[in-house]
Coordinates of N, CA and C in Angstrom, one line a residue:
M4 N -25.7 77.4 -41.1 CA -25.4 76.7 -41.8 C -25.6 76.9 -43.0
Q5 N -24.4 75.8 -44.0 CA -24.1 76.5 -45.6 C -24.0 75.3 -45.7
V6 N -24.4 74.7 -47.0 CA -24.0 74.2 -47.7 C -23.7 73.7 -49.1
R7 N -22.5 73.2 -49.8 CA -22.3 73.6 -51.0 C -22.6 72.4 -51.7
K8 N -23.2 72.8 -53.0 CA -24.1 71.4 -53.9 C -23.7 71.6 -55.2
T9 N -22.1 72.0 -55.6 CA -21.7 71.7 -56.8 C -21.1 70.9 -57.2
M10 N -20.6 70.2 -56.4 CA -19.3 69.2 -56.4 C -20.3 67.6 -57.5
A11 N -19.6 66.4 -57.6 CA -19.4 65.6 -57.9 C -20.8 64.8 -57.3
P12 N -21.3 63.6 -57.8 CA -22.6 63.5 -56.8 C -22.3 62.5 -55.9
S13 N -21.1 61.5 -56.2 CA -20.7 60.7 -54.8 C -19.9 61.5 -54.2
A14 N -19.4 62.7 -54.0 CA -17.9 63.4 -53.2 C -18.8 63.1 -52.6
P15 N -17.3 63.1 -51.2 CA -17.6 63.0 -49.5 C -18.3 64.0 -49.3
L16 N -18.8 64.1 -47.9 CA -20.0 64.8 -47.1 C -19.1 65.4 -45.8
V17 N -18.0 66.5 -45.6 CA -17.7 66.9 -44.9 C -18.6 67.7 -44.1
L18 N -18.6 67.6 -42.6 CA -19.1 68.1 -42.0 C -17.8 69.4 -41.2
L19 N -18.1 70.4 -41.2 CA -16.8 71.8 -40.9 C -17.5 72.1 -39.6
I20 N -16.8 71.7 -38.3 CA -17.4 72.8 -36.9 C -16.8 73.7 -36.8
E21 N -16.9 75.1 -37.3 CA -15.7 76.3 -36.9 C -16.2 77.3 -36.5
D22 N -16.1 77.7 -35.3 CA -16.6 79.4 -34.9 C -15.8 80.3 -35.5
E23 N -14.8 80.0 -36.2 CA -14.1 81.6 -37.0 C -14.5 81.6 -38.0
P24 N -15.2 82.8 -38.6 CA -16.0 83.0 -39.8 C -14.7 83.1 -41.1
Q25 N -14.1 83.7 -40.9 CA -12.7 84.1 -41.8 C -12.3 82.0 -42.3
M26 N -12.1 81.6 -41.0 CA -11.4 80.1 -41.2 C -12.5 79.6 -41.9
R27 N -13.8 79.5 -41.5 CA -14.6 78.6 -41.9 C -14.8 78.8 -43.8
R28 N -14.6 80.2 -44.0 CA -15.0 80.2 -45.1 C -14.0 79.8 -46.4
F29 N -12.9 80.1 -45.7 CA -11.2 79.7 -46.4 C -11.4 78.0 -46.5
L30 N -11.6 77.4 -45.3 CA -11.6 75.7 -45.5 C -12.8 75.1 -46.4
S31 N -14.4 75.8 -46.2 CA -15.6 75.8 -47.2 C -15.0 75.5 -48.3
A32 N -14.4 76.8 -48.9 CA -14.1 77.1 -50.0 C -13.1 76.4 -50.6
T33 N -11.8 76.2 -50.1 CA -11.5 74.9 -50.2 C -11.5 73.5 -50.1
L34 N -12.1 73.3 -49.6 CA -13.0 72.1 -49.8 C -13.6 71.7 -51.1
S35 N -14.6 72.6 -51.3 CA -15.5 72.4 -52.1 C -14.6 72.7 -53.8
A36 N -13.6 72.9 -54.1 CA -12.8 73.1 -54.7 C -11.8 71.9 -55.3
H37 N -12.0 71.2 -53.8 CA -11.1 69.8 -54.2 C -12.4 69.1 -54.3
G38 N -13.4 68.8 -54.5 CA -14.2 68.1 -54.6 C -15.0 67.4 -53.5
Y39 N -15.5 68.2 -52.9 CA -16.2 67.4 -51.5 C -17.3 68.5 -51.1
H40 N -18.0 68.0 -50.6 CA -19.6 68.9 -50.2 C -19.3 68.9 -48.9
V41 N -19.8 70.1 -48.4 CA -19.1 70.9 -47.3 C -20.7 70.9 -46.6
V42 N -20.5 70.5 -45.4 CA -21.6 71.2 -44.4 C -21.2 72.1 -43.2
E43 N -21.3 73.6 -43.0 CA -20.9 74.0 -42.4 C -22.0 74.2 -41.3
T44 N -20.8 74.8 -39.8 CA -21.4 74.9 -38.7 C -20.8 75.9 -37.8
A45 N -21.0 76.8 -36.9 CA -20.1 77.4 -36.2 C -20.3 77.2 -34.8
S46 N -21.0 76.2 -34.7 CA -21.3 75.9 -33.1 C -21.4 74.3 -32.9
A47 N -20.8 73.9 -31.4 CA -20.7 72.5 -31.4 C -22.3 71.8 -31.4
R48 N -23.2 72.6 -30.5 CA -24.6 72.2 -30.8 C -25.0 71.7 -31.8
E49 N -25.3 72.7 -32.7 CA -25.5 72.7 -33.9 C -24.8 71.4 -34.6
G50 N -23.7 71.4 -34.6 CA -22.5 70.4 -35.0 C -22.6 69.1 -34.7
L51 N -23.3 68.7 -33.3 CA -23.4 67.4 -33.3 C -25.0 67.4 -33.5
A52 N -25.8 68.2 -33.9 CA -26.9 67.7 -34.7 C -26.9 67.4 -36.0
H53 N -26.1 67.7 -36.4 CA -25.6 67.7 -38.3 C -25.3 66.6 -38.4
A54 N -23.8 66.2 -37.2 CA -23.2 64.7 -37.0 C -24.2 63.8 -37.0
A55 N -25.4 63.8 -36.0 CA -26.2 62.6 -35.8 C -27.0 62.4 -37.1
G56 N -27.7 63.9 -37.8 CA -28.4 64.1 -38.6 C -28.2 63.6 -40.2
R57 N -27.2 63.8 -40.5 CA -26.2 64.0 -42.2 C -25.4 62.7 -42.2
N58 N -25.1 62.0 -40.9 CA -24.3 61.2 -40.9 C -23.0 61.4 -41.8
P59 N -22.0 62.4 -41.9 CA -21.3 62.7 -42.7 C -20.1 61.4 -42.9
E60 N -19.0 61.8 -43.9 CA -18.2 60.7 -44.1 C -17.1 61.1 -43.5
V61 N -16.5 62.6 -43.2 CA -15.5 62.7 -42.0 C -15.7 64.5 -41.2
I62 N -15.5 64.1 -40.2 CA -15.8 65.8 -39.8 C -14.3 66.2 -39.1
L63 N -14.6 67.9 -39.4 CA -13.7 68.2 -39.5 C -14.1 68.9 -38.0
L64 N -13.5 69.1 -36.6 CA -13.4 70.0 -35.7 C -12.4 71.1 -34.7
D65 N -13.1 72.0 -34.7 CA -12.3 72.8 -34.1 C -12.4 72.4 -32.6
L66 N -11.5 72.6 -31.6 CA -11.7 72.8 -30.4 C -12.4 73.9 -29.4
G67 N -11.9 74.6 -29.7 CA -12.2 76.0 -29.1 C -14.1 76.9 -29.8
L68 N -15.0 75.7 -29.4 CA -16.0 76.3 -29.7 C -16.3 77.4 -28.7
P69 N -17.8 77.8 -29.1 CA -18.0 79.2 -28.1 C -19.2 78.2 -26.8
D70 N -19.8 77.5 -27.5 CA -21.0 76.8 -26.5 C -20.4 75.2 -25.5
L71 N -19.6 74.7 -26.4 CA -19.0 73.5 -25.8 C -17.6 73.0 -26.5
D72 N -16.6 72.4 -25.3 CA -15.4 72.5 -25.8 C -15.4 71.6 -26.7
G73 N -14.5 71.3 -27.8 CA -14.5 70.2 -28.4 C -14.1 68.8 -28.0
L74 N -13.5 68.9 -26.9 CA -13.0 67.8 -26.4 C -14.3 67.2 -26.5
E75 N -15.3 67.5 -25.7 CA -16.6 67.1 -25.1 C -17.2 66.6 -26.7
V76 N -17.4 67.3 -27.1 CA -18.1 67.0 -28.8 C -17.3 65.8 -29.3
T77 N -16.1 65.7 -28.9 CA -15.2 64.1 -29.6 C -15.9 63.1 -29.3
R78 N -15.9 63.0 -27.7 CA -16.4 62.1 -26.5 C -18.0 61.8 -26.8
Q79 N -19.0 63.3 -27.3 CA -20.6 62.6 -27.4 C -20.8 62.0 -28.9
I80 N -20.0 62.5 -29.8 CA -19.9 61.8 -31.2 C -19.6 60.6 -31.0
R81 N -17.9 60.3 -30.5 CA -18.2 58.8 -30.4 C -18.5 57.9 -29.6
R82 N -19.9 58.2 -29.0 CA -20.8 57.1 -28.1 C -21.7 56.3 -28.7
S83 N -21.9 57.2 -30.2 CA -22.7 56.4 -31.3 C -22.1 56.5 -32.8
S84 N -21.3 56.9 -33.3 CA -20.3 57.3 -34.4 C -19.3 56.9 -34.2
P85 N -18.8 56.2 -35.5 CA -17.4 55.7 -35.8 C -16.8 57.2 -36.9
T86 N -17.5 57.9 -37.1 CA -16.9 58.7 -38.5 C -15.6 59.0 -38.1
P87 N -15.0 59.2 -39.0 CA -13.5 59.8 -38.5 C -13.9 61.6 -38.4
I88 N -12.8 61.7 -36.9 CA -12.7 63.0 -36.8 C -11.5 63.5 -36.8
I89 N -11.4 64.5 -37.5 CA -9.7 65.4 -37.3 C -10.0 66.8 -36.8
V90 N -9.1 67.0 -36.0 CA -9.5 67.7 -34.5 C -8.3 68.8 -35.4
L91 N -9.1 70.4 -35.6 CA -8.3 71.1 -36.3 C -7.8 72.7 -34.9
S92 N -7.4 72.7 -34.4 CA -7.0 73.7 -33.4 C -6.1 74.7 -33.4
A93 N -5.5 75.5 -32.7 CA -4.4 76.1 -32.2 C -4.1 75.9 -31.0
R94 N -4.8 75.3 -30.5 CA -3.8 74.8 -29.0 C -2.5 73.3 -29.8
G95 N -1.7 73.5 -29.2 CA -0.6 72.9 -29.8 C -0.1 71.9 -28.8
Q96 N -0.2 71.8 -28.0 CA 0.4 71.3 -26.4 C 0.3 70.1 -26.3
E97 N 1.2 69.0 -26.4 CA 0.6 67.4 -26.6 C -0.2 67.1 -25.7
H98 N -0.6 67.8 -24.6 CA -1.6 67.6 -23.6 C -3.3 67.2 -24.5
D99 N -3.4 68.6 -25.2 CA -4.5 68.7 -25.5 C -4.5 67.7 -27.4
K100 N -3.7 67.3 -27.6 CA -3.2 66.0 -28.6 C -3.7 64.6 -28.0
V101 N -3.0 64.4 -26.8 CA -3.2 63.1 -26.8 C -4.7 63.0 -26.1
T102 N -5.3 64.0 -25.8 CA -6.5 63.8 -25.1 C -7.9 63.8 -25.7
A103 N -7.3 64.2 -27.0 CA -8.2 64.3 -28.2 C -8.2 63.0 -28.9
L104 N -7.2 62.4 -29.2 CA -6.8 61.4 -29.8 C -7.5 60.1 -28.8
D105 N -7.0 60.3 -27.4 CA -8.0 59.4 -26.2 C -9.5 58.9 -26.4
L106 N -10.0 60.2 -26.6 CA -11.3 60.5 -27.1 C -12.6 59.8 -28.2
G107 N -11.1 59.5 -29.1 CA -11.4 59.1 -30.3 C -11.4 60.0 -31.5
A108 N -11.0 61.0 -31.3 CA -10.5 61.3 -32.7 C -9.6 61.0 -33.7
D109 N -9.7 60.9 -35.2 CA -8.6 60.3 -35.7 C -7.3 60.8 -36.4
D110 N -7.3 62.2 -35.8 CA -6.0 62.9 -37.0 C -6.6 64.1 -35.9
Y111 N -5.0 64.8 -35.9 CA -5.2 66.6 -35.1 C -4.0 66.8 -36.0
L112 N -4.4 68.5 -36.1 CA -3.9 69.3 -37.3 C -3.8 70.8 -36.2
T113 N -2.7 71.2 -36.2 CA -2.4 72.3 -35.4 C -2.5 73.4 -36.3
K114 N -3.0 74.6 -35.9 CA -3.2 75.4 -36.7 C -1.9 76.4 -36.5
P115 N -1.4 77.2 -37.4 CA -1.6 77.2 -38.9 C -1.4 75.7 -39.7
F116 N -1.8 75.5 -40.2 CA -1.5 74.6 -41.2 C -1.7 74.1 -43.0
G117 N -0.7 73.6 -43.8 CA -0.8 73.6 -44.8 C -1.9 73.2 -45.6
V118 N -2.6 73.9 -46.8 CA -3.9 72.8 -47.6 C -3.3 71.0 -48.1
S119 N -2.2 71.5 -48.5 CA -1.8 70.0 -48.8 C -2.2 68.8 -47.8
E120 N -1.8 69.4 -46.8 CA -1.2 68.6 -45.3 C -3.1 68.2 -45.2
L121 N -4.1 69.0 -45.2 CA -5.1 68.9 -44.9 C -5.6 67.8 -45.6
L122 N -5.7 67.8 -46.9 CA -6.1 67.5 -48.1 C -5.7 65.9 -47.9
A123 N -4.2 66.0 -47.7 CA -3.3 64.5 -47.4 C -4.5 63.8 -46.1
R124 N -4.6 64.4 -45.2 CA -5.5 63.8 -43.9 C -6.7 63.5 -44.5
L125 N -7.5 64.2 -45.1 CA -8.7 63.8 -45.2 C -8.4 62.3 -46.4
R126 N -7.6 62.2 -47.0 CA -7.7 61.2 -48.1 C -7.4 59.9 -47.0
V127 N -6.8 59.8 -46.4 CA -6.3 58.8 -45.2 C -7.3 58.2 -44.6
A128 N -7.9 59.5 -43.6 CA -9.4 59.3 -42.9 C -11.0 58.4 -44.0
L129 N -10.4 59.1 -45.0 CA -11.5 58.4 -45.6 C -11.1 57.1 -46.7
R130 N -9.8 56.6 -46.5 CA -9.4 55.6 -47.0 C -9.9 54.7 -45.6
H131 N -9.6 54.8 -44.5 CA -9.8 54.2 -43.2 C -11.2 54.1 -43.3
S132 N -12.1 54.2 -43.2 CA -13.4 54.6 -43.1 C -14.2 53.5 -44.5
A133 N -13.4 53.6 -45.6 CA -13.9 52.6 -46.4 C -13.4 50.8 -46.3
L134 N -12.5 50.7 -45.1 CA -12.2 49.5 -45.2 C -13.6 49.1 -44.8
P135 N -13.1 47.4 -45.2 CA -14.8 46.3 -45.1 C -14.7 46.6 -43.2
A136 N -16.0 46.3 -42.6 CA -16.2 45.6 -41.5 C -15.1 44.4 -40.5
D137 N -15.0 43.5 -41.8 CA -14.4 42.4 -41.6 C -12.6 42.5 -41.5
G138 N -12.3 43.8 -41.6 CA -10.6 43.9 -41.5 C -10.3 43.2 -42.6
S139 N -10.6 43.2 -43.6 CA -9.9 42.3 -44.6 C -8.9 43.4 -45.4
G140 N -8.9 44.7 -45.0 CA -8.6 45.5 -46.4 C -9.0 45.7 -47.1
Q141 N -10.0 45.3 -47.8 CA -10.5 45.2 -49.4 C -10.7 46.6 -49.8
L142 N -10.2 47.2 -50.8 CA -10.4 48.3 -51.2 C -11.3 48.5 -52.7
V143 N -11.5 47.2 -53.4 CA -12.3 47.1 -54.3 C -13.3 45.9 -53.9
F144 N -13.9 46.1 -54.1 CA -15.1 44.9 -54.2 C -15.9 44.9 -55.2
E145 N -15.8 43.7 -55.7 CA -16.4 43.2 -57.0 C -17.2 41.9 -56.4
A146 N -18.3 41.6 -57.4 CA -19.2 40.5 -57.1 C -20.3 40.7 -58.6
G147 N -20.6 39.3 -59.4 CA -20.2 39.5 -60.7 C -19.7 40.1 -61.7
E148 N -21.1 41.4 -62.2 CA -20.2 42.1 -63.3 C -20.4 43.4 -62.3
I149 N -20.3 43.5 -60.9 CA -20.5 45.1 -60.2 C -18.8 44.8 -59.4
R150 N -18.2 46.2 -59.8 CA -17.1 46.3 -58.9 C -17.3 47.7 -58.6
V151 N -16.7 48.0 -57.7 CA -16.7 49.3 -56.7 C -15.2 49.7 -56.1
D152 N -14.6 50.6 -56.5 CA -13.5 50.9 -56.2 C -14.1 51.8 -55.0
L153 N -13.6 51.8 -54.0 CA -14.2 51.7 -52.4 C -13.2 53.8 -52.3
V154 N -11.9 53.7 -52.4 CA -11.1 54.7 -52.5 C -11.2 56.0 -54.0
R155 N -11.8 55.5 -55.0 CA -12.1 56.4 -55.9 C -13.6 56.9 -55.7
R156 N -14.5 56.1 -54.9 CA -15.8 56.2 -55.1 C -16.6 55.6 -56.6
Q157 N -15.6 55.1 -57.3 CA -16.4 55.0 -58.8 C -17.1 53.5 -58.5
V158 N -17.9 53.4 -59.2 CA -19.0 52.1 -59.1 C -19.4 51.6 -61.0
F159 N -19.1 50.5 -61.2 CA -19.0 49.8 -63.0 C -20.0 48.6 -62.8
R160 N -20.5 48.8 -63.7 CA -21.7 47.5 -63.9 C -21.2 47.2 -65.6
G161 N -20.2 46.0 -65.5 CA -19.3 45.5 -66.6 C -18.4 46.7 -67.1
D162 N -18.5 47.4 -68.1 CA -17.3 48.1 -68.5 C -18.4 49.8 -68.5
Q163 N -19.2 49.2 -68.0 CA -20.2 51.0 -67.4 C -19.9 51.5 -66.2
E164 N -19.9 52.9 -66.1 CA -19.7 53.4 -64.9 C -21.4 53.8 -64.4
A165 N -21.4 52.8 -63.4 CA -22.8 53.3 -62.8 C -22.9 54.7 -61.7
H166 N -23.3 55.7 -62.4 CA -23.6 57.0 -61.6 C -24.7 57.2 -60.5
L167 N -24.4 57.1 -59.5 CA -25.2 56.9 -58.5 C -25.3 58.4 -57.3
T168 N -26.2 58.8 -56.6 CA -26.4 60.0 -56.1 C -25.7 59.6 -54.9
P169 N -25.1 60.6 -53.9 CA -24.3 60.5 -52.8 C -25.1 59.8 -51.6
T170 N -26.2 59.2 -51.8 CA -27.2 58.5 -50.8 C -27.2 57.3 -51.5
E171 N -27.3 57.1 -52.5 CA -27.2 55.5 -53.1 C -25.9 55.2 -52.5
Y172 N -24.9 56.2 -53.2 CA -23.5 55.4 -53.2 C -23.3 55.1 -51.3
K173 N -23.6 55.7 -50.3 CA -23.3 55.6 -49.0 C -24.2 54.5 -48.6
L174 N -25.6 54.1 -49.4 CA -26.4 52.9 -48.7 C -25.2 51.7 -49.8
L175 N -24.9 51.8 -50.7 CA -23.9 50.5 -51.0 C -22.8 50.2 -50.1
A176 N -22.0 51.7 -50.0 CA -20.9 51.5 -49.5 C -21.4 51.1 -47.9
A177 N -22.4 50.9 -47.7 CA -22.8 50.4 -45.8 C -22.8 48.9 -46.3
L178 N -23.7 48.6 -47.4 CA -24.0 46.6 -47.6 C -22.5 46.4 -47.9
I179 N -21.3 47.0 -48.1 CA -20.7 46.3 -48.8 C -19.8 46.3 -47.4
R180 N -19.6 47.0 -46.5 CA -19.1 46.9 -45.1 C -19.1 45.6 -44.6
H181 N -20.5 45.5 -44.8 CA -21.5 44.1 -44.0 C -21.7 43.1 -45.4
A182 N -20.9 43.2 -46.7 CA -21.2 41.9 -47.2 C -21.0 40.5 -46.8
G183 N -22.3 39.9 -47.5 CA -22.7 38.7 -47.6 C -23.6 38.4 -45.9
K184 N -23.8 39.1 -45.2 CA -24.3 39.5 -43.9 C -26.1 39.9 -43.8
V185 N -26.8 40.0 -43.2 CA -27.9 40.6 -43.5 C -28.1 41.8 -42.4
V186 N -28.1 42.9 -43.2 CA -28.1 43.9 -42.7 C -29.4 44.5 -42.1
T187 N -29.8 44.8 -40.8 CA -31.0 45.2 -40.8 C -31.5 46.6 -41.1
H188 N -32.8 47.0 -40.9 CA -33.6 48.3 -41.3 C -32.6 49.3 -40.9
R189 N -33.0 48.9 -39.2 CA -32.3 49.9 -37.9 C -30.8 50.4 -38.5
Q190 N -30.2 49.1 -38.5 CA -28.5 49.6 -39.1 C -28.1 50.0 -39.8
L191 N -29.0 50.0 -41.1 CA -28.5 50.5 -42.7 C -29.2 52.1 -42.5
L192 N -30.7 52.5 -41.7 CA -31.1 53.8 -41.5 C -30.2 54.4 -40.9
E193 N -28.9 54.1 -39.3 CA -28.4 54.4 -39.0 C -26.9 54.9 -39.2
E194 N -26.3 53.9 -40.8 CA -24.8 54.2 -40.9 C -25.4 55.3 -42.2
V195 N -26.8 55.0 -42.8 CA -26.4 56.0 -44.3 C -27.1 57.5 -43.5
W196 N -28.2 57.6 -43.1 CA -28.9 58.2 -42.8 C -28.5 59.0 -41.5
G197 N -28.3 58.5 -40.1 CA -28.2 58.3 -38.6 C -29.1 58.9 -37.8
A198 N -28.7 58.6 -37.1 CA -29.4 58.0 -35.7 C -30.6 58.8 -35.4
N199 N -31.1 59.8 -35.9 CA -32.6 60.7 -35.8 C -33.2 60.1 -37.1
Y200 N -33.2 58.6 -37.7 CA -34.1 58.3 -39.0 C -34.4 56.8 -39.0
T201 N -33.6 56.4 -37.6 CA -34.2 54.7 -38.0 C -35.4 54.1 -38.0
D202 N -36.0 55.0 -38.0 CA -38.0 54.8 -38.2 C -38.1 55.1 -39.1
Q203 N -37.5 55.2 -40.3 CA -38.0 55.6 -41.6 C -37.8 54.9 -42.8
S204 N -38.2 53.8 -42.5 CA -38.1 52.4 -43.5 C -38.1 52.7 -44.9
H205 N -39.2 54.0 -44.9 CA -39.4 54.2 -46.2 C -37.9 54.5 -47.4
Y206 N -37.4 55.0 -46.9 CA -36.1 55.6 -47.6 C -35.5 54.7 -47.7
L207 N -35.2 53.5 -46.8 CA -34.5 52.5 -47.9 C -35.4 51.4 -48.9
R208 N -36.6 51.5 -48.8 CA -37.2 50.7 -49.7 C -37.0 51.8 -51.5
V209 N -37.1 53.4 -50.9 CA -36.9 53.9 -51.9 C -35.8 54.0 -52.4
Y210 N -34.7 54.2 -52.4 CA -33.4 54.1 -52.3 C -32.9 52.5 -52.7
M211 N -33.2 51.8 -52.2 CA -32.9 50.0 -52.8 C -33.4 49.8 -54.0
A212 N -34.3 50.1 -54.5 CA -35.4 50.5 -55.9 C -34.1 50.7 -56.5
Q213 N -33.9 51.9 -56.4 CA -33.1 52.9 -57.4 C -31.1 52.1 -57.7
L214 N -31.0 51.9 -56.0 CA -29.8 50.8 -56.7 C -30.1 49.7 -57.2
R215 N -30.9 48.7 -57.2 CA -31.6 47.7 -58.4 C -31.7 48.3 -59.4
H216 N -32.5 49.4 -59.7 CA -32.4 49.4 -61.1 C -31.5 50.2 -61.9
K217 N -30.2 50.2 -61.3 CA -28.7 50.9 -61.1 C -27.9 49.7 -61.8
L218 N -28.0 48.6 -61.1 CA -27.4 47.8 -60.9 C -27.4 46.5 -61.0
E219 N -28.8 46.2 -60.8 CA -29.3 44.7 -61.4 C -29.7 44.6 -62.7
S220 N -29.5 43.0 -63.2 CA -29.6 42.8 -64.5 C -31.5 42.8 -64.9
D221 N -32.1 42.0 -64.0 CA -33.5 42.3 -63.5 C -34.0 42.9 -62.5
P222 N -34.1 44.8 -62.2 CA -34.5 44.6 -60.9 C -35.4 44.4 -59.8
T223 N -36.0 44.0 -60.5 CA -37.9 43.3 -59.8 C -37.2 41.6 -59.1
R224 N -36.4 41.1 -60.1 CA -35.6 40.0 -59.6 C -34.0 40.1 -58.9
P225 N -33.9 40.2 -58.0 CA -32.5 40.8 -57.9 C -32.0 39.7 -57.2
R226 N -30.5 40.0 -57.4 CA -29.8 38.7 -57.6 C -28.2 39.0 -56.9
M227 N -28.3 40.1 -56.8 CA -27.0 40.4 -56.0 C -27.3 41.6 -54.2
L228 N -28.4 42.5 -54.7 CA -29.3 43.1 -53.7 C -30.6 42.6 -53.1
T229 N -30.5 41.6 -52.3 CA -31.5 41.2 -51.9 C -32.1 41.2 -50.3
T230 N -33.6 41.1 -50.5 CA -34.6 41.4 -49.0 C -34.4 39.9 -48.3
E231 N -34.2 40.3 -46.8 CA -34.6 39.4 -46.1 C -35.7 40.0 -45.3
P232 N -36.9 39.5 -45.9 CA -38.3 39.8 -45.2 C -38.2 39.8 -43.9
G233 N -39.1 41.6 -43.7 CA -38.9 41.8 -42.3 C -37.7 41.9 -41.4
V234 N -36.7 41.7 -42.0 CA -35.3 42.3 -41.2 C -34.2 43.2 -41.6
G235 N -34.0 42.8 -42.8 CA -33.4 43.8 -43.7 C -33.0 44.0 -45.2
Y236 N -31.7 43.9 -44.8 CA -31.3 43.4 -47.0 C -29.8 42.9 -46.7
R237 N -29.3 41.8 -47.7 CA -28.1 41.4 -47.7 C -27.1 42.0 -49.1
L238 N -26.3 42.3 -49.3 CA -25.3 42.2 -49.9 C -24.8 40.6 -50.8
R239 N -25.0 40.0 -51.3 CA -25.0 39.3 -52.1 C -23.0 39.2 -52.5
D240 N -22.1 38.9 -51.7 CA -20.9 39.0 -52.7 C -19.8 37.7 -53.7
T241 N -20.8 36.6 -53.8 CA -20.3 35.8 -54.6 C -22.0 35.4 -55.4
L242 N -21.9 35.0 -56.8 CA -22.8 35.3 -57.0 C -22.8 33.7 -58.4

């Protein structure tokens, strides 16, 4: 497993599950050059572990894996995660495409494919995953002096851009998806860190404090990122 760490702080995290070394190196280098964080793995089981533990924004999945068929990987991911899955495979038969999509894959690219097409499919997947849970189609969130562009992944407080770490941004995006509602500790931990971290509530305290420091006028008396004692947090969408 290899992680590229030279991207912008809020760059999307892509999990690449591909057993062919040459293709894996090519895709990882290409995505890194276009502003993505990349986690690489060559096996299905390691990929499933990273899908649960790292909670990527998009998963690129090869079907022909040595230890478990990619269709079964898709099935298992969809049991617990809505993360967009783009299947990459040399299998060009319609049956394979339909099966992958029926199991929950969001898109399908047949090898060989062009870099421009892959990048376009990634942008579409990220746009879809950025849509709020209420189905409003809102791509820019605004509350008080805070504005978040969910497509460009930029956060502004007034006229100044607030530079968030990847985890801070993922936490804010999760709250935006449920704006106005109380989100439990467990739900936030699962959405931001993954299913393996649902008992690590101290993560939330630390990162919520950091978010408040960057976004609230008075972090000690937050008006937007509020606490629901013993339950979770709420992002107020009206101030």
